[in-house]
Amino acid sequence: MKKAVILFNLGGPDKIENVEPFLFNLFNDPAILNLPTILRYPLAKLISNRRAPVAKKIYKELGGSSPILKLTMAQSKALETKLNQTEIDSEYKCFIVMRCWNPRANDVIKDVQSFNPEEIILMPLYPQYSAATSGSSIKEWRDVCKKNNYHVKTNTICCYPTDQNFINAHTKEIIKKIKDLKNFKLIFSAHGLPEKNIKKGDPYQWQVEQSVKKIVENLNIENLDWILSYQSRVGPLKWIGPSTEDIIVENSKLAKHIVLVPIAFVSEHSETLVELDIEYKEIADANGCKNYTRVPALGTNEDFIKAMSELIIKKNEYKFSENLYPPKIQCPSNFKKCPCLNYE
Amino acid sequence: MKKAVILFNLGGPDKIENVEPFLFNLFNDPAILNLPTILRYPLAKLISNRRAPVAKKIYKELGGSSPILKLTMAQSKALETKLNQTEIDSEYKCFIVMRCWNPRANDVIKDVQSFNPEEIILMPLYPQYSAATSGSSIKEWRDVCKKNNYHVKTNTICCYPTDQNFINAHTKEIIKKIKDLKNFKLIFSAHGLPEKNIKKGDPYQWQVEQSVKKIVENLNIENLDWILSYQSRVGPLKWIGPSTEDIIVENSKLAKHIVLVPIAFVSEHSETLVELDIEYKEIADANGCKNYTRVPALGTNEDFIKAMSELIIKKNEYKFSENLYPPKIQCPSNFKKCPCLNYE
């Protein structure tokens, strides 16, 4: 039986000239700028134009492009191999769909149609669900299928913030870095988002908290000094906090060894390689920090690939509704943007 | 010699049906929504429509309309009397111009033209300068004069945050309320504004700090427990802090007698009568506050009327440039929206 796995991520510009159109795609998404199209389109043009110069500087630090596609291809290949090794009577093929840059859903659907699977599994590379990330990608995929009149049984692994293999992956990466450290502060840093999104019922922050709680339990270290904070705020909106920057300043002044764990990104990209490794490190240095360690993003970590593989293969153990397979987690009812509280 | 004094304030809806058009005028101001007109107009329509229901509830608490025009008329009359009594060889006439509701600049200019003064003095009823308040009103007045081809020598009292009479007015109102109190927290509460405005060089927050600093010095009370905070945040933007609400919660829990001083409003309106007196009081009660006192807005306080009168009559003592008369205060150079750092 042929099965297609669609891996969703945000994507990133492949060259400097594409930074502005990439930003435009980001802000023209109704999940990001919730305005009528006639307003959203020109506003997205304006914002992407204004932000492009700073964003270009960031991508120049990365050699002129985002590494996210290359890294996602490695994850995709590792997952495809694992799936086909584990479930030998199925033929799995993984496809990457980026929300804001290539490959886009509109093009990838043709490859999926050529493969002609009997089942499609949607697998966001966002462990924690947000309407702005997983939600937007899932919606785009559905819209593109409708537009192309393409109807195949489709199931969605909508989130996996507390999946045990995913938690193990993080735990092991953290232990590698902290095992000989003393007087350190373990800072779990997630991409922030505007407070208004949470107020409207986005479960992202709650799910990030569940991930961190379970990793801390799994680490099982006495008197572990840890905190969860949020990075990457841009623009004039009020974002959720505390901010990673503030936490770094505070702990640098206390002469703590700072250990940063990217908790909502599964591959390296500008937010880890530039923001955490360069910009925040400069802030730490300026505030007296002597020791600064960053735990890598999961990438092709064996437990993470196993996590995704088992979520897909054993998804019937987690069946929530006709199409949704969230692994043993139930968002509180106020998070009404959670797909499990919203399914049709 | 005939002199016209133009008193600027924001205005407020005179009946419930006018709440939405009032909000539209507020958000369609480029000083509030800094976007090109083709974007600002529809966005202002959208925001005013969305916010109208909550705003209507607030004005219903006030009996269906804002008291601001009536109270400003009392100030205007008191000031006009004071000016004409003090400088008997001039004929002063005060005119009220509201930025977001009637009377509007476009109409008032006709009355000013009929009066036919030799000099016009622009006098914002905002002691602390912000581009969003005084700046916007001054600009509108200039634009309307240009449109009407009306050219009369015009001088501007752009701000007066540390004027001694203004400080005395506040000091006396505060002393009336606190003279017999024990274990109280004096909370100076100013209308907040988005953090991005300050970053772009708006001197408002700095000027509010100067006002409060000077009032505290003038009060001259040993171990006075005071703080400055900001109220009225709405919308998704990040505003300056700390928030008055948070400070009230914190001090209610500490069983402090809460004393609120509106520091950037010179007359009562929805932010004092509803927000401070009803909404924040409920929050205080819910957090264990037993004693809650609100110092009145200055209104027609004798020292405040004297402040404005002397600022106008003795303005040559404060002359800064051809047209600007800020009373003995100089904003630091990073506040480039300050008119003294910007004059043509």
Short mmCIF file of C-alpha atoms in Angstrom, two decimals, chain A residues 25-327:
data_model
loop_
_atom_site.label_atom_id
_atom_site.label_comp_id
_atom_site.label_asym_id
_atom_site.label_seq_id
_atom_site.Cartn_x
_atom_site.Cartn_y
_atom_site.Cartn_z
CA ASN A 25 4.38 35.18 1.75
CA LEU A 26 4.74 35.06 5.53
CA PHE A 27 2.70 38.20 6.20
CA ASN A 28 0.15 37.62 3.47
CA ASP A 29 -1.01 34.50 5.35
CA PRO A 30 -4.39 35.14 7.05
CA ALA A 31 -3.10 33.01 9.96
CA ILE A 32 -0.41 35.68 10.51
CA LEU A 33 -2.21 38.89 9.50
CA ASN A 34 -5.87 38.33 10.23
CA LEU A 35 -7.37 40.99 7.95
CA PRO A 36 -9.58 41.02 4.85
CA THR A 37 -7.55 40.33 1.67
CA ILE A 38 -7.85 43.88 0.30
CA LEU A 39 -6.13 45.11 3.46
CA ARG A 40 -3.81 42.19 4.08
CA TYR A 41 -2.20 42.21 0.66
CA PRO A 42 -0.97 45.85 0.66
CA LEU A 43 -0.07 45.67 4.35
CA ALA A 44 1.99 42.51 3.73
CA LYS A 45 3.71 44.33 0.85
CA LEU A 46 4.50 47.25 3.14
CA ILE A 47 5.74 45.17 6.08
CA SER A 48 7.87 42.83 3.94
CA ASN A 49 9.43 45.83 2.24
CA ARG A 50 10.22 47.52 5.56
CA ARG A 51 11.61 44.40 7.20
CA ALA A 52 13.66 43.14 4.27
CA PRO A 53 16.88 45.08 5.05
CA VAL A 54 17.22 43.63 8.58
CA ALA A 55 16.22 40.15 7.42
CA LYS A 56 18.77 40.29 4.60
CA LYS A 57 21.52 40.98 7.12
CA ILE A 58 20.45 37.89 9.07
CA TYR A 59 20.56 35.65 5.99
CA LYS A 60 23.92 37.11 5.00
CA GLU A 61 25.24 35.76 8.33
CA LEU A 62 24.10 32.35 7.08
CA GLY A 63 25.99 32.72 3.81
CA GLY A 64 23.10 34.17 1.85
CA SER A 65 20.39 31.56 2.32
CA SER A 66 18.42 29.57 4.88
CA PRO A 67 19.68 26.01 5.55
CA ILE A 68 16.17 24.81 6.36
CA LEU A 69 15.39 23.02 3.10
CA LYS A 70 18.65 21.05 3.10
CA LEU A 71 18.16 20.04 6.75
CA THR A 72 14.52 19.12 6.18
CA MET A 73 15.55 16.97 3.22
CA ALA A 74 17.89 15.05 5.54
CA GLN A 75 15.03 14.54 8.01
CA SER A 76 12.71 13.51 5.22
CA LYS A 77 15.15 10.94 3.88
CA ALA A 78 15.88 9.51 7.35
CA LEU A 79 12.16 9.26 8.09
CA GLU A 80 11.35 7.63 4.74
CA THR A 81 14.06 5.00 5.29
CA LYS A 82 12.87 4.33 8.85
CA LEU A 83 9.22 4.03 7.78
CA ASN A 84 9.97 1.61 4.95
CA GLN A 85 12.26 -0.48 7.17
CA THR A 86 9.66 -0.70 9.93
CA GLU A 87 6.50 -1.32 7.94
CA ILE A 88 7.78 -3.47 5.11
CA ASP A 89 4.39 -4.17 3.54
CA SER A 90 3.82 -0.47 2.79
CA GLU A 91 5.61 1.84 0.41
CA TYR A 92 6.17 5.21 2.10
CA LYS A 93 7.31 8.31 0.31
CA CYS A 94 7.99 11.61 2.10
CA PHE A 95 7.29 15.00 0.53
CA ILE A 96 8.33 18.37 1.88
CA VAL A 97 5.91 21.31 1.71
CA MET A 98 7.08 24.71 2.90
CA ARG A 99 4.51 27.36 3.79
CA CYS A 100 6.46 30.48 2.82
CA TRP A 101 9.03 29.40 0.27
CA ASN A 102 9.77 26.50 -2.09
CA PRO A 103 8.73 23.74 -2.37
CA ARG A 104 5.14 25.04 -2.17
CA ALA A 105 1.99 22.93 -1.84
CA ASN A 106 0.80 23.98 -5.28
CA ASP A 107 3.82 22.31 -6.92
CA VAL A 108 4.29 19.35 -4.56
CA ILE A 109 0.73 18.11 -5.13
CA LYS A 110 1.73 17.16 -8.70
CA ASP A 111 4.52 14.91 -7.38
CA VAL A 112 2.11 13.38 -4.88
CA GLN A 113 -0.42 12.74 -7.64
CA SER A 114 2.26 11.02 -9.74
CA PHE A 115 3.14 8.81 -6.75
CA ASN A 116 -0.60 8.09 -6.48
CA PRO A 117 -0.84 7.02 -2.81
CA GLU A 118 -3.84 5.35 -1.20
CA GLU A 119 -3.32 7.35 1.97
CA ILE A 120 -1.80 10.70 2.80
CA ILE A 121 -0.44 11.51 6.26
CA LEU A 122 0.08 15.17 7.15
CA MET A 123 3.02 15.54 9.55
CA PRO A 124 3.92 19.06 10.66
CA LEU A 125 7.55 19.53 11.68
CA TYR A 126 6.13 21.65 14.49
CA PRO A 127 5.78 19.44 17.60
CA GLN A 128 3.46 22.01 19.21
CA TYR A 129 0.35 23.07 17.33
CA SER A 130 -0.25 26.68 16.44
CA ALA A 131 -2.85 28.02 14.05
CA ALA A 132 -0.05 30.20 12.63
CA THR A 133 2.21 27.24 11.76
CA SER A 134 0.73 23.71 11.56
CA GLY A 135 -2.79 25.09 11.21
CA SER A 136 -1.86 27.32 8.31
CA SER A 137 0.06 24.55 6.49
CA ILE A 138 -2.73 21.99 6.96
CA LYS A 139 -5.29 24.49 5.67
CA GLU A 140 -3.17 25.36 2.65
CA TRP A 141 -2.75 21.69 1.77
CA ARG A 142 -6.49 21.06 2.01
CA ASP A 143 -7.22 24.13 -0.13
CA VAL A 144 -4.73 23.01 -2.79
CA CYS A 145 -6.24 19.50 -2.84
CA LYS A 146 -9.71 20.97 -3.27
CA LYS A 147 -8.52 23.29 -6.04
CA ASN A 148 -6.94 20.33 -7.84
CA ASN A 149 -9.97 18.16 -7.21
CA TYR A 150 -7.67 15.63 -5.53
CA HIS A 151 -9.42 13.36 -3.02
CA VAL A 152 -7.36 10.78 -1.16
CA LYS A 153 -7.90 9.56 2.40
CA THR A 154 -5.87 12.04 4.48
CA ASN A 155 -4.91 11.74 8.14
CA THR A 156 -3.20 14.34 10.26
CA ILE A 157 -0.71 14.03 13.11
CA CYS A 158 -1.73 17.48 14.32
CA CYS A 159 0.75 17.71 17.24
CA TYR A 160 3.10 15.64 19.41
CA PRO A 161 4.39 17.88 22.23
CA THR A 162 4.56 15.11 24.83
CA ASP A 163 5.39 12.11 22.67
CA GLN A 164 7.85 9.97 24.63
CA ASN A 165 10.36 9.49 21.78
CA PHE A 166 10.30 13.22 21.07
CA ILE A 167 10.88 13.91 24.78
CA ASN A 168 13.71 11.34 24.84
CA ALA A 169 15.35 13.03 21.85
CA HIS A 170 15.44 16.36 23.68
CA THR A 171 16.50 14.79 26.96
CA LYS A 172 19.50 13.06 25.38
CA GLU A 173 20.64 16.16 23.50
CA ILE A 174 20.44 18.18 26.71
CA ILE A 175 22.28 15.61 28.83
CA LYS A 176 25.16 15.51 26.33
CA LYS A 177 25.70 19.22 26.97
CA ILE A 178 25.04 19.58 30.70
CA LYS A 179 26.49 16.41 32.15
CA ASP A 180 29.68 18.08 33.44
CA LEU A 181 28.32 21.57 34.06
CA LYS A 182 27.93 23.38 37.36
CA ASN A 183 25.96 26.50 38.24
CA PHE A 184 24.05 26.51 34.98
CA LYS A 185 20.63 27.82 33.97
CA LEU A 186 18.74 25.65 31.51
CA ILE A 187 16.73 28.00 29.29
CA PHE A 188 14.14 26.37 27.06
CA SER A 189 13.54 28.86 24.28
CA ALA A 190 10.53 28.68 22.00
CA HIS A 191 9.57 30.99 19.17
CA GLY A 192 7.18 33.50 20.69
CA LEU A 193 3.95 34.73 19.20
CA PRO A 194 1.59 37.63 19.81
CA GLU A 195 -0.40 37.50 23.03
CA LYS A 196 -3.60 38.10 21.05
CA ASN A 197 -3.19 34.72 19.33
CA ILE A 198 -3.22 32.97 22.70
CA LYS A 199 -6.22 35.00 23.84
CA LYS A 200 -8.06 33.86 20.73
CA GLY A 201 -7.49 30.25 21.76
CA ASP A 202 -4.20 29.15 20.21
CA PRO A 203 -2.92 26.09 22.15
CA TYR A 204 0.75 26.68 21.22
CA GLN A 205 1.95 28.14 24.52
CA TRP A 206 0.12 25.51 26.56
CA GLN A 207 1.61 22.74 24.43
CA VAL A 208 5.13 24.18 24.70
CA GLU A 209 4.67 24.19 28.48
CA GLN A 210 3.66 20.52 28.36
CA SER A 211 6.78 19.64 26.34
CA VAL A 212 9.08 21.42 28.76
CA LYS A 213 7.37 19.98 31.82
CA LYS A 214 7.82 16.46 30.50
CA ILE A 215 11.45 16.98 29.48
CA VAL A 216 12.24 18.35 32.95
CA GLU A 217 10.57 15.31 34.55
CA ASN A 218 12.45 13.03 32.19
CA LEU A 219 15.79 14.71 32.99
CA ASN A 220 15.08 13.93 36.64
CA ILE A 221 17.87 16.16 38.01
CA GLU A 222 17.62 17.33 41.59
CA ASN A 223 17.23 21.12 42.00
CA LEU A 224 17.50 21.69 38.26
CA ASP A 225 17.44 25.43 37.60
CA TRP A 226 15.33 25.82 34.45
CA ILE A 227 12.95 28.27 32.80
CA LEU A 228 10.85 28.51 29.65
CA SER A 229 11.06 31.73 27.65
CA TYR A 230 10.15 33.02 24.21
CA GLN A 231 12.38 34.47 21.52
CA SER A 232 12.25 36.24 18.15
CA ARG A 233 9.79 39.03 18.92
CA VAL A 234 9.60 41.52 16.06
CA GLY A 235 7.09 44.24 15.31
CA PRO A 236 5.01 46.37 17.60
CA LEU A 237 2.66 43.71 19.01
CA LYS A 238 2.71 42.50 22.58
CA TRP A 239 4.14 38.97 22.59
CA ILE A 240 4.01 36.22 25.16
CA GLY A 241 6.84 36.23 27.69
CA PRO A 242 9.17 36.15 29.46
CA SER A 243 11.55 36.99 26.66
CA THR A 244 14.63 34.82 26.17
CA GLU A 245 16.66 37.99 25.84
CA ASP A 246 15.62 39.23 29.30
CA ILE A 247 16.31 35.83 30.85
CA ILE A 248 19.77 35.76 29.26
CA VAL A 249 20.59 39.24 30.57
CA GLU A 250 19.39 38.34 34.07
CA ASN A 251 21.36 35.09 34.26
CA SER A 252 24.47 36.56 32.64
CA LYS A 253 24.56 39.10 35.45
CA LEU A 254 24.24 36.26 37.97
CA ALA A 255 27.31 34.65 36.32
CA LYS A 256 25.36 31.52 35.47
CA HIS A 257 26.51 29.16 32.74
CA ILE A 258 23.76 29.66 30.17
CA VAL A 259 22.42 26.58 28.39
CA LEU A 260 19.88 27.23 25.65
CA VAL A 261 17.50 24.57 24.35
CA PRO A 262 15.50 25.38 21.21
CA ILE A 263 12.24 23.67 22.09
CA ALA A 264 9.87 24.49 19.24
CA PHE A 265 12.25 24.24 16.26
CA VAL A 266 13.24 20.81 15.02
CA SER A 267 15.96 22.01 12.66
CA GLU A 268 18.58 24.73 12.68
CA HIS A 269 17.65 27.95 10.97
CA SER A 270 18.05 31.68 11.41
CA GLU A 271 16.38 31.69 14.85
CA THR A 272 18.94 29.24 16.22
CA LEU A 273 22.05 29.92 14.11
CA VAL A 274 21.84 33.70 14.12
CA GLU A 275 19.54 34.72 16.95
CA LEU A 276 20.63 32.23 19.63
CA ASP A 277 24.23 31.64 18.51
CA ILE A 278 25.24 35.17 17.51
CA GLU A 279 22.84 37.90 18.65
CA TYR A 280 21.85 36.58 22.07
CA LYS A 281 25.42 35.42 22.70
CA GLU A 282 26.60 39.00 22.19
CA ILE A 283 24.01 40.16 24.71
CA ALA A 284 25.17 37.48 27.15
CA ASP A 285 28.83 38.49 26.70
CA ALA A 286 28.00 42.15 27.20
CA ASN A 287 26.31 41.26 30.49
CA GLY A 288 29.19 39.28 31.91
CA CYS A 289 28.35 35.75 30.79
CA LYS A 290 31.47 33.56 30.71
CA ASN A 291 29.92 30.27 29.58
CA TYR A 292 27.28 29.96 26.90
CA THR A 293 26.15 26.62 25.51
CA ARG A 294 23.50 25.90 22.93
CA VAL A 295 21.89 22.48 22.65
CA PRO A 296 21.43 21.62 18.95
CA ALA A 297 18.04 21.38 17.28
CA LEU A 298 16.86 17.78 16.88
CA GLY A 299 17.61 17.48 13.15
CA THR A 300 18.04 13.79 12.34
CA ASN A 301 18.42 12.74 15.98
CA GLU A 302 17.59 9.03 16.05
CA ASP A 303 14.87 9.33 18.70
CA PHE A 304 13.22 12.17 16.84
CA ILE A 305 13.08 10.20 13.58
CA LYS A 306 11.75 7.26 15.59
CA ALA A 307 9.18 9.60 17.15
CA MET A 308 7.82 10.64 13.77
CA SER A 309 7.99 7.13 12.38
CA GLU A 310 6.01 5.63 15.28
CA LEU A 311 3.52 8.48 15.29
CA ILE A 312 2.77 7.58 11.69
CA ILE A 313 2.90 3.80 11.88
CA LYS A 314 1.11 3.41 15.20
CA LYS A 315 -1.27 6.27 14.65
CA ASN A 316 -4.35 4.09 15.16
CA GLU A 317 -3.44 3.85 18.84
CA TYR A 318 -3.96 7.60 19.05
CA LYS A 319 -7.01 7.97 16.87
CA PHE A 320 -9.04 10.91 18.08
CA SER A 321 -11.51 11.39 15.25
CA GLU A 322 -11.94 10.36 11.64
CA ASN A 323 -8.80 12.25 10.56
CA LEU A 324 -6.94 13.41 13.64
CA TYR A 325 -4.24 11.51 15.49
CA PRO A 326 -2.82 13.64 18.30
CA PRO A 327 -0.69 11.40 20.51
#
